[in-house]
Amino acid sequence: MKIHALTTGTVRIRQSQRRGVGHGLRRRARIFAPGPLTGELPIHAWAIEHEDGIVLVDTGEVATARDQPFARFSVRREDELDRALRGVGLDPGDVVTVVLTHVHVDHVDGLAHVAGGRTRVLASAAELRWVASAEARLARAVLRQGLPAGFAPTPLQLAGPRLGAFATSEAITHGGRIVAVPAPGHTPGHLAVVVVRDGDHVLLAGDSVYDQDALLAREVDGISPREDVALATIDTIRAHVRLQPTVVLPTHDPGSAARLAASEPLPA
Ligand SMILES: [Zn+2]
């Protein structure tokens, strides 16, 4: 199964979002305060060539993305998902399944290019409950970040068997080589996707961590509602890596594409 790293533009975020400063509400409020931004971070989406068709993990950002106090987007029309797929020789019409790691704009806005027709769109049931909550609706209104038109993913229960260090899972494809696992923290129902290859696993980590260094240093970001939950997910990923070689690919890690190309596992 070939995995393609697609890049739908870049984003600069507050350094206090990439690495949380302080604890509790103060940590979460900090990302709205003036402060330095990171350099340009990729906004990846992942396309997996499976015998059933193309499976996408996340859909990236679009050129009309609205800048926020904590995030400055740099996305051109030619960076969007449909062009990114064609750029690696894939046809957007061949996408059969989209798995959303979580419902933040830079992961769902590209849906317009692939949703509809026979495409399945999946997100965790816990994430969709949170998306419908008053708190999440208020945040979308304040930040003026609407959901893409026709947003209606099918809920995944993630109630299947243990996969490595992950206590539960849910197979996305026949044959069970593409599997969703719970990775809560960054958002309440965040999931990750494991691609089971012959010699290793590839973990498409979404924003469960922003980069491999944060994973190795056990550093929680500045946006996760609950630090303890985010940290437990970091520890689960690290435990998973000790069970079998695993290439870990966070969405916004500038090193992710190169580690995918080299099949470079996370140090155990
Ligand atoms: Zn993101």
Tab-separated table of C-alpha atoms and ligand atoms in Angstrom:
chain	number	residue	atom	x	y	z
A	1	MET	CA	0.000	0.000	0.000
A	2	LYS	CA	1.557	3.235	-1.119
A	3	ILE	CA	1.070	6.219	1.175
A	4	HIS	CA	1.359	9.719	-0.302
A	5	ALA	CA	2.161	12.797	1.776
A	6	LEU	CA	0.010	15.603	0.379
A	7	THR	CA	0.753	19.186	1.435
A	8	THR	CA	-2.168	21.606	1.281
A	9	GLY	CA	-0.220	24.756	2.062
A	10	THR	CA	1.335	25.827	5.348
A	11	VAL	CA	0.405	27.485	8.629
A	12	ARG	CA	2.289	29.467	11.271
A	13	ILE	CA	0.936	29.070	14.788
A	14	ARG	CA	1.733	30.622	18.140
A	15	GLN	CA	4.731	28.949	19.720
A	16	SER	CA	2.565	28.759	22.857
A	17	GLN	CA	0.123	26.602	20.861
A	18	ARG	CA	2.802	24.285	19.523
A	19	ARG	CA	4.220	23.807	23.052
A	20	GLY	CA	1.858	24.592	25.905
A	21	VAL	CA	2.999	27.188	28.460
A	22	GLY	CA	1.703	26.776	32.006
A	23	HIS	CA	-1.321	24.704	32.903
A	24	GLY	CA	-5.102	24.626	32.899
A	25	LEU	CA	-7.170	27.484	31.506
A	26	ARG	CA	-4.178	29.825	31.558
A	27	ARG	CA	-2.357	27.474	29.135
A	28	ARG	CA	-5.341	27.470	26.760
A	29	ALA	CA	-5.856	31.259	26.971
A	30	ARG	CA	-2.184	31.867	26.235
A	31	ILE	CA	-2.549	31.075	22.522
A	32	PHE	CA	-4.719	34.214	22.131
A	33	ALA	CA	-2.078	36.482	23.713
A	34	PRO	CA	0.545	38.227	21.566
A	35	GLY	CA	3.680	36.169	21.148
A	36	PRO	CA	6.044	34.693	18.586
A	37	LEU	CA	4.823	32.443	15.788
A	38	THR	CA	6.465	29.277	14.536
A	39	GLY	CA	7.954	29.057	11.057
A	40	GLU	CA	5.836	27.683	8.213
A	41	LEU	CA	4.462	24.259	9.183
A	42	PRO	CA	3.037	21.891	6.565
A	43	ILE	CA	-0.682	21.112	6.491
A	44	HIS	CA	-0.539	17.501	5.408
A	45	ALA	CA	-3.242	15.104	4.330
A	46	TRP	CA	-2.463	11.468	3.534
A	47	ALA	CA	-3.632	9.416	0.547
A	48	ILE	CA	-3.359	5.621	0.809
A	49	GLU	CA	-3.649	3.496	-2.316
A	50	HIS	CA	-5.717	0.505	-1.141
A	51	GLU	CA	-7.193	-2.236	-3.326
A	52	ASP	CA	-10.691	-0.892	-2.471
A	53	GLY	CA	-9.740	2.579	-3.761
A	54	ILE	CA	-8.050	5.615	-2.275
A	55	VAL	CA	-8.375	6.126	1.465
A	56	LEU	CA	-7.701	9.689	2.604
A	57	VAL	CA	-6.729	10.653	6.114
A	58	ASP	CA	-7.777	14.299	6.550
A	59	THR	CA	-8.422	16.727	3.701
A	60	GLY	CA	-6.225	19.740	4.434
A	61	GLU	CA	-6.950	23.453	4.204
A	62	VAL	CA	-8.313	25.686	1.430
A	63	ALA	CA	-7.272	29.095	0.087
A	64	THR	CA	-10.211	30.882	1.755
A	65	ALA	CA	-9.081	29.850	5.277
A	66	ARG	CA	-9.592	32.655	7.782
A	67	ASP	CA	-6.516	33.723	9.772
A	68	GLN	CA	-6.810	33.597	13.567
A	69	PRO	CA	-4.853	35.302	16.378
A	70	PHE	CA	-3.044	31.988	16.856
A	71	ALA	CA	-2.834	30.747	13.235
A	72	ARG	CA	-1.787	32.364	9.926
A	73	PHE	CA	-2.553	30.288	6.873
A	74	SER	CA	-0.688	30.292	3.594
A	75	VAL	CA	-2.739	28.232	1.152
A	76	ARG	CA	-3.089	28.912	-2.567
A	77	ARG	CA	-5.878	27.472	-4.714
A	78	GLU	CA	-3.318	25.203	-6.368
A	79	ASP	CA	-2.365	23.787	-2.932
A	80	GLU	CA	-5.870	22.454	-2.241
A	81	LEU	CA	-6.682	18.760	-2.006
A	82	ASP	CA	-7.914	18.150	-5.559
A	83	ARG	CA	-4.732	19.617	-7.071
A	84	ALA	CA	-2.540	17.890	-4.475
A	85	LEU	CA	-4.067	14.510	-5.399
A	86	ARG	CA	-3.604	15.117	-9.136
A	87	GLY	CA	-0.049	16.230	-8.394
A	88	VAL	CA	0.825	12.698	-7.269
A	89	GLY	CA	-1.117	11.097	-10.126
A	90	LEU	CA	-4.339	10.317	-8.253
A	91	ASP	CA	-7.909	11.143	-9.300
A	92	PRO	CA	-10.096	12.762	-6.596
A	93	GLY	CA	-12.989	10.711	-8.024
A	94	ASP	CA	-11.243	7.508	-6.900
A	95	VAL	CA	-11.415	8.424	-3.198
A	96	VAL	CA	-13.712	5.867	-1.541
A	97	THR	CA	-13.173	6.734	2.120
A	98	VAL	CA	-12.133	9.825	4.056
A	99	VAL	CA	-11.137	9.457	7.708
A	100	LEU	CA	-11.048	12.703	9.686
A	101	THR	CA	-8.617	12.630	12.614
A	102	HIS	CA	-10.531	15.527	14.184
A	103	VAL	CA	-12.773	18.420	13.257
A	104	HIS	CA	-10.510	21.458	13.002
A	105	VAL	CA	-10.675	23.542	9.818
A	106	ASP	CA	-7.228	22.610	8.511
A	107	HIS	CA	-8.250	18.930	8.519
A	108	VAL	CA	-11.814	19.151	7.171
A	109	ASP	CA	-11.999	22.158	4.812
A	110	GLY	CA	-10.787	20.116	1.823
A	111	LEU	CA	-13.832	17.818	2.087
A	112	ALA	CA	-15.620	19.864	-0.578
A	113	HIS	CA	-13.242	18.360	-3.144
A	114	VAL	CA	-14.057	14.720	-2.379
A	115	ALA	CA	-17.324	14.414	-0.424
A	116	GLY	CA	-20.507	13.343	-2.145
A	117	GLY	CA	-21.273	10.470	-4.462
A	118	ARG	CA	-19.956	7.153	-3.172
A	119	THR	CA	-17.361	8.585	-0.808
A	120	ARG	CA	-17.643	7.515	2.854
A	121	VAL	CA	-16.637	10.209	5.333
A	122	LEU	CA	-15.798	8.949	8.837
A	123	ALA	CA	-15.015	10.599	12.171
A	124	SER	CA	-15.165	9.276	15.703
A	125	ALA	CA	-18.552	9.294	17.426
A	126	ALA	CA	-16.954	11.095	20.379
A	127	GLU	CA	-15.628	13.822	18.080
A	128	LEU	CA	-19.011	14.306	16.422
A	129	ARG	CA	-20.696	14.604	19.852
A	130	TRP	CA	-18.177	17.318	20.749
A	131	VAL	CA	-18.722	19.093	17.394
A	132	ALA	CA	-22.447	19.293	18.207
A	133	SER	CA	-21.850	20.632	21.752
A	134	ALA	CA	-22.682	24.210	22.771
A	135	GLU	CA	-19.007	24.890	23.559
A	136	ALA	CA	-17.804	23.835	20.109
A	137	ARG	CA	-20.635	25.711	18.363
A	138	LEU	CA	-19.738	28.867	20.300
A	139	ALA	CA	-16.053	28.531	19.388
A	140	ARG	CA	-16.909	28.182	15.680
A	141	ALA	CA	-19.130	31.284	15.862
A	142	VAL	CA	-16.517	33.398	17.695
A	143	LEU	CA	-13.708	32.333	15.350
A	144	ARG	CA	-16.048	32.523	12.314
A	145	GLN	CA	-14.988	29.043	11.286
A	146	GLY	CA	-17.959	27.239	9.766
A	147	LEU	CA	-18.094	23.551	8.907
A	148	PRO	CA	-17.802	22.720	5.196
A	149	ALA	CA	-21.078	22.475	3.291
A	150	GLY	CA	-22.712	19.063	3.623
A	151	PHE	CA	-20.563	18.104	6.637
A	152	ALA	CA	-22.173	14.859	7.860
A	153	PRO	CA	-19.580	12.170	8.688
A	154	THR	CA	-20.582	8.669	9.685
A	155	PRO	CA	-19.664	8.050	13.353
A	156	LEU	CA	-16.995	5.473	14.158
A	157	GLN	CA	-17.409	3.757	17.526
A	158	LEU	CA	-13.777	2.538	17.830
A	159	ALA	CA	-15.143	-0.411	19.832
A	160	GLY	CA	-13.106	-3.120	18.089
A	161	PRO	CA	-10.169	-5.156	19.435
A	162	ARG	CA	-6.895	-3.918	20.901
A	163	LEU	CA	-4.237	-2.971	18.345
A	164	GLY	CA	-0.790	-2.909	19.880
A	165	ALA	CA	-0.839	-0.378	22.705
A	166	PHE	CA	-4.209	1.048	21.668
A	167	ALA	CA	-6.959	-0.444	23.841
A	168	THR	CA	-9.597	-0.347	21.077
A	169	SER	CA	-9.731	0.128	17.322
A	170	GLU	CA	-11.968	-0.026	14.262
A	171	ALA	CA	-10.962	-1.383	10.870
A	172	ILE	CA	-11.520	1.066	8.018
A	173	THR	CA	-10.910	-1.364	5.158
A	174	HIS	CA	-11.519	-5.022	4.343
A	175	GLY	CA	-8.507	-7.009	5.492
A	176	GLY	CA	-7.913	-4.723	8.449
A	177	ARG	CA	-4.710	-3.093	7.175
A	178	ILE	CA	-6.035	0.446	7.731
A	179	VAL	CA	-7.295	0.854	11.274
A	180	ALA	CA	-8.578	3.830	13.291
A	181	VAL	CA	-7.477	4.054	16.928
A	182	PRO	CA	-8.431	6.516	19.671
A	183	ALA	CA	-5.939	9.352	20.233
A	184	PRO	CA	-7.875	11.907	22.324
A	185	GLY	CA	-6.373	15.084	23.750
A	186	HIS	CA	-5.995	17.777	21.085
A	187	THR	CA	-9.769	17.397	20.718
A	188	PRO	CA	-12.024	15.132	22.816
A	189	GLY	CA	-12.650	12.573	20.047
A	190	HIS	CA	-9.388	12.805	18.114
A	191	LEU	CA	-8.372	9.576	16.373
A	192	ALA	CA	-5.250	8.360	14.624
A	193	VAL	CA	-4.966	5.900	11.729
A	194	VAL	CA	-2.591	2.944	11.698
A	195	VAL	CA	-1.495	1.491	8.358
A	196	VAL	CA	-0.345	-2.080	9.014
A	197	ARG	CA	2.498	-2.986	6.648
A	198	ASP	CA	4.488	-6.238	6.526
A	199	GLY	CA	7.471	-5.016	8.532
A	200	ASP	CA	6.149	-2.011	10.396
A	201	HIS	CA	3.236	0.265	11.178
A	202	VAL	CA	2.693	3.801	9.923
A	203	LEU	CA	0.794	5.952	12.410
A	204	LEU	CA	-0.957	8.929	10.806
A	205	ALA	CA	-1.101	10.881	14.031
A	206	GLY	CA	-3.150	13.957	13.106
A	207	ASP	CA	-2.557	16.610	15.777
A	208	SER	CA	-2.253	14.166	18.700
A	209	VAL	CA	1.218	15.751	18.782
A	210	TYR	CA	2.515	18.543	16.555
A	211	ASP	CA	5.858	16.851	15.890
A	212	GLN	CA	8.105	13.933	16.765
A	213	ASP	CA	10.200	16.032	19.168
A	214	ALA	CA	7.114	16.783	21.271
A	215	LEU	CA	6.374	13.064	21.383
A	216	LEU	CA	9.873	12.197	22.555
A	217	ALA	CA	9.870	15.035	25.112
A	218	ARG	CA	6.274	14.255	26.272
A	219	GLU	CA	5.240	17.871	25.671
A	220	VAL	CA	1.531	18.684	25.440
A	221	ASP	CA	0.372	21.440	23.068
A	222	GLY	CA	-1.306	24.678	24.195
A	223	ILE	CA	-4.773	23.847	22.883
A	224	SER	CA	-5.704	20.415	24.270
A	225	PRO	CA	-8.651	20.824	26.670
A	226	ARG	CA	-7.178	18.269	29.097
A	227	GLU	CA	-3.428	17.858	29.481
A	228	ASP	CA	-3.759	14.496	31.244
A	229	VAL	CA	-5.713	13.014	28.321
A	230	ALA	CA	-3.245	14.365	25.748
A	231	LEU	CA	-0.309	13.049	27.741
A	232	ALA	CA	-1.903	9.600	28.047
A	233	THR	CA	-2.195	9.485	24.247
A	234	ILE	CA	1.478	10.470	23.885
A	235	ASP	CA	2.410	7.612	26.218
A	236	THR	CA	0.180	5.168	24.328
A	237	ILE	CA	1.882	6.076	21.037
A	238	ARG	CA	5.302	5.572	22.609
A	239	ALA	CA	4.222	2.228	24.070
A	240	HIS	CA	2.958	1.219	20.619
A	241	VAL	CA	6.338	1.999	19.083
A	242	ARG	CA	8.016	-0.343	21.575
A	243	LEU	CA	5.814	-3.226	20.351
A	244	GLN	CA	6.747	-2.917	16.659
A	245	PRO	CA	8.663	-0.422	14.516
A	246	THR	CA	6.281	2.460	13.819
A	247	VAL	CA	6.732	5.481	11.580
A	248	VAL	CA	4.875	8.319	13.336
A	249	LEU	CA	3.622	11.143	11.099
A	250	PRO	CA	2.027	14.197	12.744
A	251	THR	CA	0.114	16.459	10.349
A	252	HIS	CA	2.190	19.578	10.991
A	253	ASP	CA	5.639	18.039	11.526
A	254	PRO	CA	8.100	19.433	8.940
A	255	GLY	CA	9.924	16.066	9.167
A	256	SER	CA	6.917	13.829	8.448
A	257	ALA	CA	7.222	13.580	4.651
A	258	ALA	CA	10.921	12.669	4.803
A	259	ARG	CA	10.337	10.032	7.521
A	260	LEU	CA	7.559	8.493	5.399
A	261	ALA	CA	9.849	8.363	2.347
A	262	ALA	CA	12.634	6.743	4.395
A	263	SER	CA	10.303	4.505	6.485
A	264	GLU	CA	12.094	5.930	9.524
A	265	PRO	CA	10.520	4.640	12.746
A	266	LEU	CA	10.168	6.630	15.955
A	267	PRO	CA	13.070	5.762	18.284
A	268	ALA	CA	11.624	3.203	20.728
B	1	ZN	ZN	-4.076	20.814	12.507
